[in-house]
């Protein structure tokens, strides 16, 4: 927000790349850019940073300034477009359905935007055509987005007179005497901006879906209707995005999880609680076994800990102070209050404190597939990705300060190795630094942050600094993996903790025979098994690599004459460790093949009279390709070799 009180006749403006010019004071940003860049370049600029503030092209510049332009297809440029399109959608909704519809908020979000409305009748996708037609009319009107600062008191009175209670509530949370508003045609909204200069910049948009949302995310507040949409600067980019959304629908783990009989969620059991079906349990077992083997190979020891603990434990750990809203209510056992665990770390500290420790023991690397329970609002639950009970692939490392950097490097090595084995080779890495509220000394924070940084650089990883986004107890590294559609998923995290060792008086005897506090590292590589499996389903569209496919092959006999031989092969392959099924139904072979392909089974083993006579199987791949008939043992050896390669053995 700017106060324009400068009386200078000329000011100096420059681009962040160095070019500069002199312009009259109070000239607009658009005027300044006209002096600094070519016409072709200017057409790509829709806003800019002046210092650390992002502003509209029509913003007056009143003092010497450095300008960093924001171009259309940049992340910030798309955000400006989508925020502006959200305002156009809100105006269109009001134009069509009248002022009985009350508007709440309408931000840009990743890949799109939404706007929340209060309306007695529900919106439906059938309404989208009319809304989009009205939006197109507004776009063609070349309406400008006009920013105006209004006294908070006046703005509150204006919105109150129109019955816009949500806008009034927003104003009441703003401490400033003035509020920023934007008007496009006759639609006015409280907004910091920036926005596009006018509606002609909006060329390609699409409304996608409608969903319910509580006002301010509080289930005690009004239920609003949230219309989602997306926008791009050209129709080709929009079409590409919509095609990706269609592909994402096909890969939706909730749809595939049901079709492939991997898991189910039952109201009778409770929302957000997963029931693993046999095939899903097999998939999970394969992932768990691999995880355990790799951890043993990298010097970890496994722990198992309870699901509940005395409430006092969570008081000591600080969870009741910092995390109580995500914890379930306590229960009385023998007149003592217990609670379900939201974290595994206090239990691992309990193992540590069960003995006196020497500096010679370090590092201690303890890992657990520990199931935890956290309260998630019903509206936030989402298949396997957001649940109330889940299993973390948790580990805690206790080490000396001189071992910290090496341990972080080792975690990164194991982390990226496991992710690559599961098919994830692209990711974004973030280093989160000290927040405003924190525990521990500044010196410890600096040392820990530097250790994280050095480990990342030693590993040769590009990373971004996420300033102030560390947890209150220490800095951290976050790794967001990218799937086949280029979507990012938060999975891996490495956190340095100064809080729990202090709270639980965790110590060791150093070489000087004095007590010292060890460094504690929290880390999760997959995040949670439920979420990770959900991501795997969508990444592979259910077509899993052979080594962790729940079913590796299905035996298909052509007629009943081969049923007995098929049974013999089935037992032979099961005894050899293959995950095998048989289909002995009196159905046509093509029907059986089609069902096996729908189930995404890697191999179909066809058995007719010739295979029975030769002691072989004819191998058909799920993509329709046929391999030559081969002896049973040769097929078993082929599968085992492919699995070894898949696991990186």
Coordinates of C-alpha atoms in Angstrom, one line a residue:
X1 CA 0.0 0.0 0.0
X2 CA 1.4 3.4 -1.0
X3 CA 0.8 6.9 0.3
X4 CA 1.6 9.3 -2.6
X5 CA 3.0 12.5 -1.0
X6 CA 6.2 13.1 -2.9
X7 CA 6.5 16.5 -4.6
X8 CA 9.5 15.7 -6.7
X9 CA 9.2 16.7 -10.4
X10 CA 11.3 13.8 -11.7
X11 CA 12.3 10.4 -10.3
X12 CA 14.7 7.6 -11.3
X13 CA 13.2 4.2 -12.1
X14 CA 15.3 1.2 -13.0
X15 CA 14.8 -2.4 -13.9
X16 CA 16.3 -5.1 -11.6
X17 CA 18.6 -5.9 -14.6
X18 CA 20.1 -2.4 -14.6
X19 CA 18.4 -0.3 -17.2
X20 CA 17.1 3.0 -15.9
X21 CA 15.4 6.2 -16.9
X22 CA 14.0 9.5 -15.5
X23 CA 10.2 10.0 -15.5
X24 CA 7.8 12.6 -14.0
X25 CA 6.9 11.9 -10.4
X26 CA 3.5 10.1 -10.0
X27 CA 3.8 8.6 -13.5
X28 CA 2.3 5.1 -13.6
X29 CA 4.2 1.9 -13.6
X30 CA 2.9 1.4 -17.1
X31 CA 4.4 4.7 -18.2
X32 CA 7.8 3.7 -16.6
X33 CA 7.8 0.4 -18.4
X34 CA 7.1 2.2 -21.7
X35 CA 10.5 4.0 -21.3
X36 CA 12.4 0.9 -20.1
X37 CA 11.3 -2.0 -22.3
X38 CA 10.3 -2.6 -25.9
X39 CA 6.6 -2.7 -27.0
X40 CA 6.9 -6.5 -27.5
X41 CA 8.2 -7.0 -24.0
X42 CA 5.7 -4.7 -22.5
X43 CA 2.8 -6.7 -23.9
X44 CA 4.0 -9.7 -21.7
X45 CA 4.1 -7.6 -18.5
X46 CA 0.9 -7.6 -16.4
X47 CA 2.2 -6.3 -13.0
X48 CA 5.5 -5.8 -11.2
X49 CA 7.4 -5.7 -7.9
X50 CA 8.5 -2.3 -6.7
X51 CA 10.8 -3.3 -3.9
X52 CA 9.0 -6.2 -2.1
X53 CA 5.5 -5.0 -3.0
X54 CA 3.6 -6.4 -6.0
X55 CA 1.6 -3.7 -7.7
X56 CA -0.7 -3.0 -10.7
X57 CA 0.4 -1.4 -13.9
X58 CA -1.7 1.7 -13.2
X59 CA 0.0 2.3 -9.8
X60 CA 1.7 5.8 -9.6
X61 CA 5.4 5.8 -8.7
X62 CA 6.3 8.7 -6.5
X63 CA 10.0 8.0 -5.6
X64 CA 13.1 6.5 -7.0
X65 CA 12.3 2.8 -7.5
X66 CA 13.6 -0.5 -8.8
X67 CA 11.1 -2.5 -10.8
X68 CA 11.0 -6.2 -11.3
X69 CA 8.4 -7.0 -14.0
X70 CA 5.9 -9.9 -13.7
X71 CA 5.3 -11.5 -17.1
X72 CA 2.1 -13.4 -18.1
X73 CA 3.2 -17.0 -17.9
X74 CA 5.2 -16.7 -14.7
X75 CA 3.9 -18.2 -11.5
X76 CA 3.0 -14.7 -10.2
X77 CA 1.5 -13.7 -13.6
X78 CA -0.8 -16.7 -13.6
X79 CA -1.8 -15.9 -10.0
X80 CA -2.8 -12.3 -11.0
X81 CA -4.8 -13.6 -14.0
X82 CA -6.6 -16.2 -11.9
X83 CA -7.4 -13.8 -9.1
X84 CA -8.8 -11.3 -11.6
X85 CA -10.9 -14.1 -13.2
X86 CA -12.3 -15.0 -9.8
X87 CA -13.6 -11.5 -9.5
X88 CA -15.2 -11.7 -13.0
X89 CA -16.8 -15.0 -12.0
X90 CA -18.3 -13.4 -8.8
X91 CA -19.7 -10.5 -10.9
X92 CA -21.2 -13.0 -13.4
X93 CA -22.8 -15.0 -10.6
X94 CA -24.3 -11.8 -9.0
X95 CA -25.5 -10.6 -12.4
X96 CA -27.3 -13.9 -13.1
X97 CA -28.6 -14.9 -9.7
X98 CA -29.1 -11.5 -8.1
X99 CA -27.9 -9.8 -5.0
X100 CA -29.5 -12.4 -2.8
X101 CA -26.3 -14.3 -3.4
X102 CA -23.7 -13.2 -0.9
X103 CA -20.0 -13.3 -1.7
X104 CA -17.2 -14.3 0.6
X105 CA -13.7 -14.8 -0.6
X106 CA -12.2 -15.6 -4.0
X107 CA -8.5 -16.2 -4.1
X108 CA -6.1 -17.7 -6.7
X109 CA -5.0 -21.2 -5.8
X110 CA -2.5 -23.7 -7.3
X111 CA -3.7 -24.2 -10.9
X112 CA -6.8 -22.1 -10.6
X113 CA -9.1 -20.1 -8.4
X114 CA -12.4 -20.3 -6.5
X115 CA -15.0 -18.1 -5.0
X116 CA -17.3 -18.8 -2.1
X117 CA -21.0 -17.9 -2.2
X118 CA -24.0 -18.1 0.2
X119 CA -27.1 -19.1 -1.8
X120 CA -30.2 -21.0 -0.7
X121 CA -30.4 -23.1 -3.8
X122 CA -27.4 -25.2 -4.7
X123 CA -25.2 -24.4 -7.7
X124 CA -24.7 -27.3 -10.2
X125 CA -22.4 -27.8 -13.2
X126 CA -25.5 -27.1 -15.3
X127 CA -25.2 -23.5 -14.2
X128 CA -21.7 -23.2 -15.4
X129 CA -22.6 -22.6 -19.1
X130 CA -24.7 -19.5 -18.2
X131 CA -22.0 -18.2 -15.8
X132 CA -19.2 -18.7 -18.4
X133 CA -21.3 -16.9 -21.1
X134 CA -21.8 -13.9 -18.8
X135 CA -18.1 -13.9 -17.9
X136 CA -17.3 -13.8 -21.7
X137 CA -19.6 -10.7 -22.0
X138 CA -17.8 -9.0 -19.2
X139 CA -14.4 -9.8 -20.7
X140 CA -15.4 -8.3 -24.0
X141 CA -16.6 -5.1 -22.3
X142 CA -12.9 -4.1 -21.7
X143 CA -13.8 -3.2 -18.1
X144 CA -10.9 -1.9 -16.0
X145 CA -9.9 -3.2 -12.6
X146 CA -9.9 0.0 -10.6
X147 CA -8.1 0.1 -7.2
X148 CA -9.4 2.5 -4.6
X149 CA -8.5 3.0 -0.9
X150 CA -11.5 3.5 1.3
X151 CA -11.8 4.3 5.0
X152 CA -12.5 1.1 6.9
X153 CA -15.5 2.7 8.6
X154 CA -17.0 3.8 5.3
X155 CA -16.3 0.4 3.6
X156 CA -17.9 -1.4 6.5
X157 CA -21.1 0.8 6.2
X158 CA -21.3 0.2 2.4
X159 CA -21.0 -3.5 2.6
X160 CA -23.3 -3.7 5.6
X161 CA -26.0 -1.8 3.7
X162 CA -25.8 -4.4 0.9
X163 CA -26.1 -7.3 3.4
X164 CA -22.6 -8.5 2.6
X165 CA -21.9 -9.8 6.1
X166 CA -18.8 -11.7 5.2
X167 CA -17.1 -8.6 3.8
X168 CA -18.0 -6.7 7.0
X169 CA -16.4 -9.5 9.1
X170 CA -13.3 -9.3 6.9
X171 CA -13.0 -5.6 7.4
X172 CA -13.4 -6.0 11.2
X173 CA -10.2 -8.2 11.2
X174 CA -8.2 -5.4 9.4
X175 CA -6.3 -3.1 11.8
X176 CA -5.6 -0.4 9.2
X177 CA -7.7 2.7 9.0
X178 CA -7.9 2.3 5.2
X179 CA -8.8 -0.8 3.2
X180 CA -8.0 -1.5 -0.4
X181 CA -10.9 -2.3 -2.8
X182 CA -11.1 -3.2 -6.5
X183 CA -14.0 -2.4 -8.8
X184 CA -14.7 -4.1 -12.1
X185 CA -17.8 -2.5 -13.7
X186 CA -20.2 -2.4 -10.8
X187 CA -18.7 -5.2 -8.7
X188 CA -16.6 -4.1 -5.7
X189 CA -14.6 -6.4 -3.5
X190 CA -12.1 -5.9 -0.6
X191 CA -8.8 -6.9 -2.1
X192 CA -5.1 -6.2 -1.8
X193 CA -4.5 -7.0 -5.5
X194 CA -2.8 -6.7 -7.8
X195 CA -5.1 -7.2 -10.7
X196 CA -4.9 -7.1 -14.5
X197 CA -5.3 -3.7 -16.1
X198 CA -8.5 -4.7 -17.7
X199 CA -10.6 -7.7 -18.7
X200 CA -9.2 -8.1 -22.2
X201 CA -6.2 -10.0 -20.7
X202 CA -8.6 -12.8 -19.8
X203 CA -8.6 -15.1 -22.8
X204 CA -9.1 -18.7 -21.6
X205 CA -11.0 -19.9 -18.6
X206 CA -13.1 -22.8 -17.5
X207 CA -15.4 -23.5 -14.5
X208 CA -14.6 -26.9 -13.1
X209 CA -16.7 -28.0 -10.1
X210 CA -18.7 -26.9 -7.1
X211 CA -18.2 -28.0 -3.5
X212 CA -19.2 -27.2 0.0
X213 CA -17.0 -25.1 2.3
X214 CA -17.4 -23.7 5.8
X215 CA -16.9 -20.0 6.2
X216 CA -13.3 -19.5 7.5
X217 CA -12.9 -23.3 7.6
X218 CA -14.9 -23.5 10.8
X219 CA -17.6 -26.2 10.9
X220 CA -19.6 -24.1 13.3
X221 CA -20.0 -21.4 10.6
X222 CA -22.2 -21.1 7.5
X223 CA -21.8 -23.7 4.8
X224 CA -20.9 -21.9 1.6
X225 CA -20.8 -23.1 -2.0
X226 CA -17.4 -23.0 -3.6
X227 CA -17.1 -22.7 -7.3
X228 CA -13.7 -23.8 -8.7
X229 CA -12.3 -22.7 -12.0
X230 CA -9.0 -22.2 -13.8
X231 CA -7.6 -19.6 -16.3
X232 CA -4.7 -19.3 -18.7
X233 CA -3.5 -16.6 -21.0
X234 CA -4.1 -18.7 -24.1
X235 CA -6.5 -21.4 -25.1
X236 CA -3.8 -23.9 -26.0
X237 CA -2.5 -23.9 -22.4
X238 CA -6.0 -24.2 -21.1
X239 CA -6.7 -27.2 -23.3
X240 CA -3.5 -28.9 -22.2
X241 CA -4.5 -28.3 -18.5
X242 CA -8.0 -29.7 -19.0
X243 CA -6.6 -32.8 -20.7
X244 CA -4.3 -33.2 -17.7
X245 CA -7.3 -33.0 -15.4
X246 CA -9.1 -35.7 -17.4
X247 CA -6.0 -37.9 -17.1
X248 CA -5.9 -37.2 -13.4
X249 CA -9.6 -38.3 -13.1
X250 CA -8.6 -41.6 -14.7
X251 CA -5.8 -42.0 -12.2
X252 CA -7.8 -41.0 -9.2
X253 CA -6.7 -43.4 -6.4
X254 CA -10.2 -43.5 -5.0
X255 CA -11.6 -44.8 -8.2
X256 CA -8.8 -47.2 -8.9
X257 CA -8.6 -48.3 -5.3
X258 CA -12.2 -49.5 -5.6
X259 CA -11.8 -51.0 -9.0
X260 CA -8.6 -52.9 -8.1
X261 CA -10.0 -53.9 -4.7
X262 CA -7.1 -52.3 -2.7
X263 CA -8.9 -50.6 0.1
X264 CA -12.3 -49.5 1.4
X265 CA -13.7 -46.9 3.8
X266 CA -16.9 -47.8 5.5
X267 CA -19.3 -45.4 7.4
X268 CA -19.9 -48.1 10.0
X269 CA -16.2 -48.1 10.8
X270 CA -15.7 -44.3 10.5
X271 CA -14.6 -41.7 7.9
X272 CA -10.8 -41.4 7.4
X273 CA -10.2 -44.9 8.7
X274 CA -8.8 -47.3 6.0
X275 CA -9.7 -51.0 5.7
X276 CA -7.0 -52.7 3.5
X277 CA -8.4 -55.4 1.3
X278 CA -6.3 -58.5 0.5
X279 CA -4.7 -57.0 -2.6
X280 CA -4.1 -53.6 -0.9
X281 CA -2.7 -55.4 2.2
X282 CA -0.3 -57.3 -0.1
X283 CA 0.8 -54.1 -1.8
X284 CA 1.4 -52.5 1.6
X285 CA 3.3 -55.6 2.9
X286 CA 5.7 -55.4 -0.1
X287 CA 6.4 -51.8 0.5
X288 CA 6.9 -52.3 4.2
X289 CA 9.2 -55.3 3.7
X290 CA 11.3 -53.3 1.2
X291 CA 11.4 -50.3 3.6
X292 CA 12.6 -52.5 6.5
X293 CA 15.3 -54.3 4.4
X294 CA 16.7 -50.9 3.2
X295 CA 16.8 -49.5 6.7
X296 CA 18.6 -52.6 8.1
X297 CA 21.0 -52.2 5.2
X298 CA 21.6 -48.5 6.1
X299 CA 22.3 -49.1 9.8
X300 CA 18.9 -48.6 11.3
X301 CA 17.3 -50.7 14.0
X302 CA 13.5 -51.1 14.2
X303 CA 11.2 -50.2 17.1
X304 CA 7.6 -50.9 17.9
X305 CA 5.7 -48.7 20.3
X306 CA 2.1 -48.5 21.7
X307 CA -0.8 -46.6 20.2
X308 CA -1.7 -44.8 23.5
X309 CA 0.1 -43.2 26.4
X310 CA -0.6 -41.3 29.6
X311 CA -1.8 -37.8 29.0
X312 CA 1.2 -36.5 31.0
X313 CA 3.5 -37.7 28.3
X314 CA 1.9 -35.3 25.8
X315 CA 2.1 -32.5 28.4
X316 CA 5.8 -33.0 28.7
X317 CA 6.3 -33.3 24.9
X318 CA 4.3 -30.0 24.4
X319 CA 1.8 -31.6 22.1
X320 CA -1.1 -30.7 24.4
X321 CA 0.1 -27.0 24.2
X322 CA 0.9 -26.9 20.5
X323 CA -1.1 -29.7 18.9
X324 CA -4.2 -30.4 21.0
X325 CA -6.7 -29.4 18.2
X326 CA -5.4 -32.3 16.2
X327 CA -5.5 -34.8 19.0
X328 CA -8.4 -37.0 20.1
X329 CA -10.1 -36.7 23.5
X330 CA -8.5 -38.5 26.4
X331 CA -9.8 -41.7 27.9
X332 CA -9.7 -42.8 31.6
X333 CA -7.9 -46.1 32.3
X334 CA -7.5 -47.0 36.0
X335 CA -8.4 -43.4 36.9
X336 CA -5.5 -42.2 34.8
X337 CA -6.0 -40.2 31.6
X338 CA -4.6 -41.7 28.3
X339 CA -4.6 -40.4 24.7
X340 CA -4.1 -41.8 21.3
X341 CA -0.7 -40.9 19.9
X342 CA -0.5 -38.2 17.2
X343 CA 3.3 -38.7 17.0
X344 CA 5.9 -41.5 17.6
X345 CA 8.8 -39.3 18.8
X346 CA 8.1 -39.3 22.6
X347 CA 8.1 -43.1 22.5
X348 CA 11.5 -43.2 20.8
X349 CA 12.8 -40.9 23.5
X350 CA 11.4 -43.3 26.1
X351 CA 13.5 -46.0 24.5
X352 CA 16.5 -43.7 24.6
X353 CA 16.0 -42.8 28.2
X354 CA 15.7 -46.5 29.2
X355 CA 19.5 -46.6 29.5
X356 CA 22.4 -44.3 30.2
X357 CA 24.1 -43.4 26.9
X358 CA 27.7 -42.8 26.0
X359 CA 29.1 -40.7 23.2
X360 CA 30.6 -44.0 21.9
X361 CA 27.1 -45.3 21.0
X362 CA 26.3 -42.6 18.5
X363 CA 24.7 -42.4 16.1
X364 CA 21.6 -44.2 17.2
X365 CA 19.2 -44.7 14.2
X366 CA 15.8 -46.0 15.2
X367 CA 13.0 -46.5 12.7
X368 CA 9.3 -47.5 13.1
X369 CA 6.3 -47.9 10.9
X370 CA 4.2 -46.4 13.6
X371 CA 0.5 -45.8 13.3
X372 CA -0.7 -42.5 14.6
X373 CA -4.1 -40.8 15.0
X374 CA -4.9 -37.2 14.2
X375 CA -8.2 -35.4 14.0
X376 CA -9.0 -34.2 10.5
X377 CA -12.2 -32.3 9.7
X378 CA -14.7 -34.3 7.7
X379 CA -14.4 -31.9 4.8
X380 CA -10.7 -32.3 4.6
X381 CA -10.7 -36.1 4.3
X382 CA -9.7 -37.4 0.9
X383 CA -9.3 -41.1 0.2
X384 CA -5.8 -42.3 1.2
X385 CA -4.3 -38.8 1.0
X386 CA -6.0 -37.3 4.1
X387 CA -7.0 -39.7 6.8
X388 CA -7.5 -39.9 10.6
X389 CA -5.4 -43.0 11.2
X390 CA -2.2 -43.6 9.3
X391 CA 1.2 -45.2 9.5
X392 CA 4.3 -43.0 9.3
X393 CA 7.6 -44.3 8.1
X394 CA 9.1 -42.6 11.0
X395 CA 12.7 -42.6 12.2
X396 CA 14.7 -40.6 14.8
X397 CA 18.5 -40.3 14.9
X398 CA 20.3 -39.3 18.0
X399 CA 23.8 -38.1 17.3
X400 CA 26.6 -35.8 18.5
X401 CA 26.9 -32.3 17.1
X402 CA 30.0 -33.3 15.1
X403 CA 28.0 -36.0 13.4
X404 CA 25.0 -33.9 12.3
X405 CA 26.0 -33.0 8.8
X406 CA 27.0 -36.6 7.9
X407 CA 23.8 -38.0 9.3
X408 CA 21.7 -35.5 7.3
X409 CA 23.7 -36.5 4.1
X410 CA 23.1 -40.2 4.8
X411 CA 19.3 -39.6 5.2
X412 CA 19.3 -37.8 1.9
X413 CA 21.1 -40.6 0.3
X414 CA 18.6 -43.2 1.6
X415 CA 15.7 -40.9 0.9
X416 CA 16.5 -40.3 -2.8
X417 CA 17.4 -44.0 -3.3
X418 CA 14.0 -45.2 -2.0
X419 CA 12.1 -42.6 -4.0
X420 CA 14.0 -43.5 -7.2
X421 CA 13.3 -47.2 -6.6
X422 CA 9.6 -46.4 -6.5
X423 CA 9.9 -44.4 -9.8
X424 CA 10.2 -40.8 -8.5
X425 CA 13.2 -39.1 -10.0
X426 CA 11.9 -35.5 -10.1
X427 CA 11.4 -33.4 -7.0
X428 CA 11.6 -29.9 -5.5
X429 CA 13.7 -29.4 -2.4
X430 CA 13.1 -26.7 0.2
X431 CA 15.2 -25.6 3.2
X432 CA 12.9 -24.0 5.8
X433 CA 14.5 -21.6 8.2
X434 CA 13.8 -20.2 11.7
X435 CA 10.2 -18.9 12.3
X436 CA 9.3 -16.0 14.5
X437 CA 8.4 -18.2 17.4
X438 CA 11.0 -20.8 18.2
X439 CA 12.8 -22.7 21.0
X440 CA 16.5 -23.2 21.3
X441 CA 19.4 -20.8 21.0
X442 CA 20.2 -18.8 17.9
X443 CA 23.6 -20.5 17.8
X444 CA 22.0 -23.9 17.6
X445 CA 19.6 -22.8 14.9
X446 CA 22.5 -21.4 12.9
X447 CA 24.5 -24.6 13.2
X448 CA 21.6 -26.8 12.4
X449 CA 20.6 -24.8 9.4
X450 CA 24.1 -24.7 8.1
X451 CA 24.4 -28.5 8.5
X452 CA 21.2 -29.0 6.5
X453 CA 22.5 -26.6 3.8
X454 CA 26.0 -28.3 3.7
X455 CA 24.4 -31.8 3.3
X456 CA 22.2 -30.6 0.4
X457 CA 25.2 -29.0 -1.3
X458 CA 27.4 -32.0 -0.8
X459 CA 24.6 -34.2 -2.3
X460 CA 24.5 -31.7 -5.2
X461 CA 20.8 -30.9 -4.8
X462 CA 19.3 -27.7 -6.0
X463 CA 17.1 -26.2 -3.3
X464 CA 15.0 -23.2 -2.5
X465 CA 15.1 -21.3 0.8
X466 CA 11.6 -21.2 2.5
X467 CA 12.3 -18.4 5.0
X468 CA 10.6 -18.6 8.4
X469 CA 8.8 -21.9 7.5
X470 CA 10.8 -24.1 9.9
X471 CA 8.9 -25.8 12.7
X472 CA 9.2 -24.1 16.1
X473 CA 11.7 -26.7 17.3
X474 CA 14.1 -26.6 14.5
X475 CA 14.9 -26.1 10.7
X476 CA 14.0 -28.7 8.2
X477 CA 14.3 -30.0 4.6
X478 CA 11.1 -30.8 2.7
X479 CA 11.1 -32.9 -0.5
X480 CA 8.1 -32.7 -2.9
X481 CA 8.1 -35.5 -5.4
X482 CA 6.6 -35.1 -8.9
X483 CA 4.4 -37.7 -10.5
X484 CA 3.8 -38.7 -14.1
X485 CA 1.5 -35.7 -14.6
X486 CA 4.0 -33.2 -13.1
X487 CA 2.0 -32.8 -9.9
X488 CA 3.9 -32.2 -6.6
X489 CA 3.3 -34.2 -3.5
X490 CA 4.8 -33.5 -0.1
X491 CA 6.2 -36.7 1.3
X492 CA 9.8 -36.5 2.7
X493 CA 10.9 -34.3 5.6
X494 CA 14.1 -34.0 7.6
X495 CA 13.8 -32.0 10.8
X496 CA 16.3 -31.0 13.5
X497 CA 14.8 -30.8 17.0
X498 CA 16.0 -28.8 19.9
X499 CA 12.8 -29.0 21.8
X500 CA 12.1 -32.6 22.8
X501 CA 15.7 -33.4 24.0
X502 CA 15.4 -30.5 26.4
X503 CA 11.9 -31.3 27.6
X504 CA 12.7 -34.9 28.3
X505 CA 16.2 -34.2 29.6
X506 CA 17.9 -36.4 27.0
X507 CA 21.6 -36.6 27.7
X508 CA 24.7 -38.7 27.1
X509 CA 28.1 -39.0 28.8
X510 CA 30.7 -37.3 26.6
X511 CA 34.4 -38.1 26.4
X512 CA 34.9 -35.5 29.2
X513 CA 32.7 -37.7 31.5
X514 CA 30.2 -34.8 31.6
X515 CA 26.5 -34.8 30.5
X516 CA 25.7 -33.4 27.1
X517 CA 22.5 -33.1 25.1
X518 CA 22.5 -35.0 21.8
X519 CA 21.1 -33.7 18.5
X520 CA 17.8 -35.3 17.6
X521 CA 16.7 -35.6 13.9
X522 CA 13.1 -36.5 12.9
X523 CA 12.7 -37.9 9.4
X524 CA 10.0 -39.5 7.3
X525 CA 10.8 -40.6 3.7
X526 CA 7.3 -41.6 2.5
X527 CA 5.4 -39.4 4.9
X528 CA 2.7 -41.9 5.6
X529 CA 2.1 -45.3 3.9
X530 CA -1.5 -44.4 3.2
X531 CA -0.6 -41.2 1.4
X532 CA 2.4 -42.7 -0.4
X533 CA 0.3 -45.6 -1.7
X534 CA -2.3 -43.1 -2.9
X535 CA 0.4 -41.2 -4.8
X536 CA 1.8 -44.5 -6.2
X537 CA -1.7 -45.5 -7.5
X538 CA -2.0 -42.2 -9.3
X539 CA 1.6 -42.1 -10.5
X540 CA 1.3 -45.5 -12.1
X541 CA -2.5 -45.3 -12.9
X542 CA -2.7 -48.6 -11.0
X543 CA -0.2 -50.3 -13.4
X544 CA 2.3 -51.2 -10.8
X545 CA 5.9 -52.4 -11.5
X546 CA 6.2 -56.1 -11.2
X547 CA 8.2 -56.1 -8.0
X548 CA 5.4 -54.5 -5.9
X549 CA 2.3 -55.5 -8.0
X550 CA -0.1 -57.2 -5.6
X551 CA -0.8 -59.9 -8.2
X552 CA 2.0 -60.7 -10.6
X553 CA 0.3 -63.3 -12.8
X554 CA -3.1 -64.9 -13.4
X555 CA -3.4 -68.5 -14.8
X556 CA -6.1 -68.8 -17.5
X557 CA -7.1 -72.3 -18.7
X558 CA -8.8 -72.5 -22.1
X559 CA -11.1 -75.5 -21.3
X560 CA -11.8 -77.7 -18.3
X561 CA -9.4 -80.3 -19.8
X562 CA -6.5 -78.1 -18.5
X563 CA -7.9 -77.4 -15.0
X564 CA -5.9 -80.0 -13.1
X565 CA -2.7 -79.0 -14.8
X566 CA -3.5 -75.3 -14.1
X567 CA -3.9 -76.2 -10.4
X568 CA -0.6 -78.0 -10.3
X569 CA 1.2 -75.0 -11.8
X570 CA -0.6 -72.6 -9.4
X571 CA 0.8 -74.5 -6.4
X572 CA 4.2 -74.7 -7.9
X573 CA 4.4 -71.0 -8.5
X574 CA 2.9 -70.1 -5.1
X575 CA 5.5 -72.3 -3.5
X576 CA 8.2 -70.5 -5.4
X577 CA 7.0 -67.2 -3.9
X578 CA 5.1 -65.7 -6.9
X579 CA 2.0 -63.8 -6.2
X580 CA -0.4 -65.8 -8.4
X581 CA -4.1 -66.1 -9.1
X582 CA -6.1 -68.6 -11.2
X583 CA -9.2 -68.2 -13.3
X584 CA -10.8 -71.7 -13.9
X585 CA -14.2 -70.4 -14.8
X586 CA -16.0 -71.9 -17.7
X587 CA -15.8 -68.6 -19.7
X588 CA -14.3 -67.7 -23.1
X589 CA -10.6 -67.1 -23.0
X590 CA -10.9 -63.5 -24.5
X591 CA -13.3 -62.6 -21.7
X592 CA -10.9 -63.9 -19.0
X593 CA -8.0 -62.0 -20.7
X594 CA -10.0 -58.8 -20.8
X595 CA -10.9 -59.1 -17.1
X596 CA -7.2 -59.7 -16.2
X597 CA -6.2 -56.6 -18.2
X598 CA -8.8 -54.4 -16.5
X599 CA -7.3 -55.7 -13.2
X600 CA -4.0 -54.5 -14.5
X601 CA -2.2 -57.8 -13.8
X602 CA 1.3 -57.9 -15.3
X603 CA 1.2 -61.4 -16.8
X604 CA -1.6 -63.7 -18.0
X605 CA -0.5 -67.3 -18.4
X606 CA -2.6 -69.1 -20.9
X607 CA -2.8 -72.9 -20.7
X608 CA -4.3 -75.0 -23.5
X609 CA -3.8 -78.6 -24.6
X610 CA -0.4 -77.8 -26.1
X611 CA 1.0 -76.1 -23.0
X612 CA -0.3 -79.0 -20.9
X613 CA 1.4 -81.5 -23.1
X614 CA 4.7 -79.6 -23.2
X615 CA 4.7 -78.6 -19.5
X616 CA 4.8 -74.9 -20.5
X617 CA 2.8 -71.7 -20.2
X618 CA 2.1 -69.1 -22.9
X619 CA 2.8 -65.7 -21.5
X620 CA 0.7 -62.6 -22.4
X621 CA 1.6 -59.2 -21.1
X622 CA -1.0 -56.7 -19.9
X623 CA -0.3 -54.5 -22.9
X624 CA -1.4 -57.3 -25.2
X625 CA 2.0 -58.5 -26.3
X626 CA 2.6 -62.3 -26.3
X627 CA 5.8 -64.0 -25.4
X628 CA 6.8 -67.4 -26.6
X629 CA 5.6 -70.4 -24.5
X630 CA 8.2 -71.2 -21.8
X631 CA 8.7 -73.8 -19.1
X632 CA 7.2 -73.0 -15.7
X633 CA 10.6 -72.7 -14.0
X634 CA 11.8 -70.3 -16.7
X635 CA 8.9 -68.0 -16.1
X636 CA 9.5 -68.1 -12.3
X637 CA 13.2 -67.2 -12.9
X638 CA 12.2 -64.4 -15.3
X639 CA 9.8 -62.9 -12.7
X640 CA 12.3 -63.1 -9.9
X641 CA 15.0 -61.5 -12.0
X642 CA 12.7 -58.7 -13.0
X643 CA 11.8 -58.1 -9.4
X644 CA 15.4 -58.0 -8.3
X645 CA 16.2 -55.3 -10.9
X646 CA 13.1 -53.4 -9.9
X647 CA 14.2 -53.3 -6.2
X648 CA 17.7 -52.3 -7.3
X649 CA 19.3 -55.5 -6.1

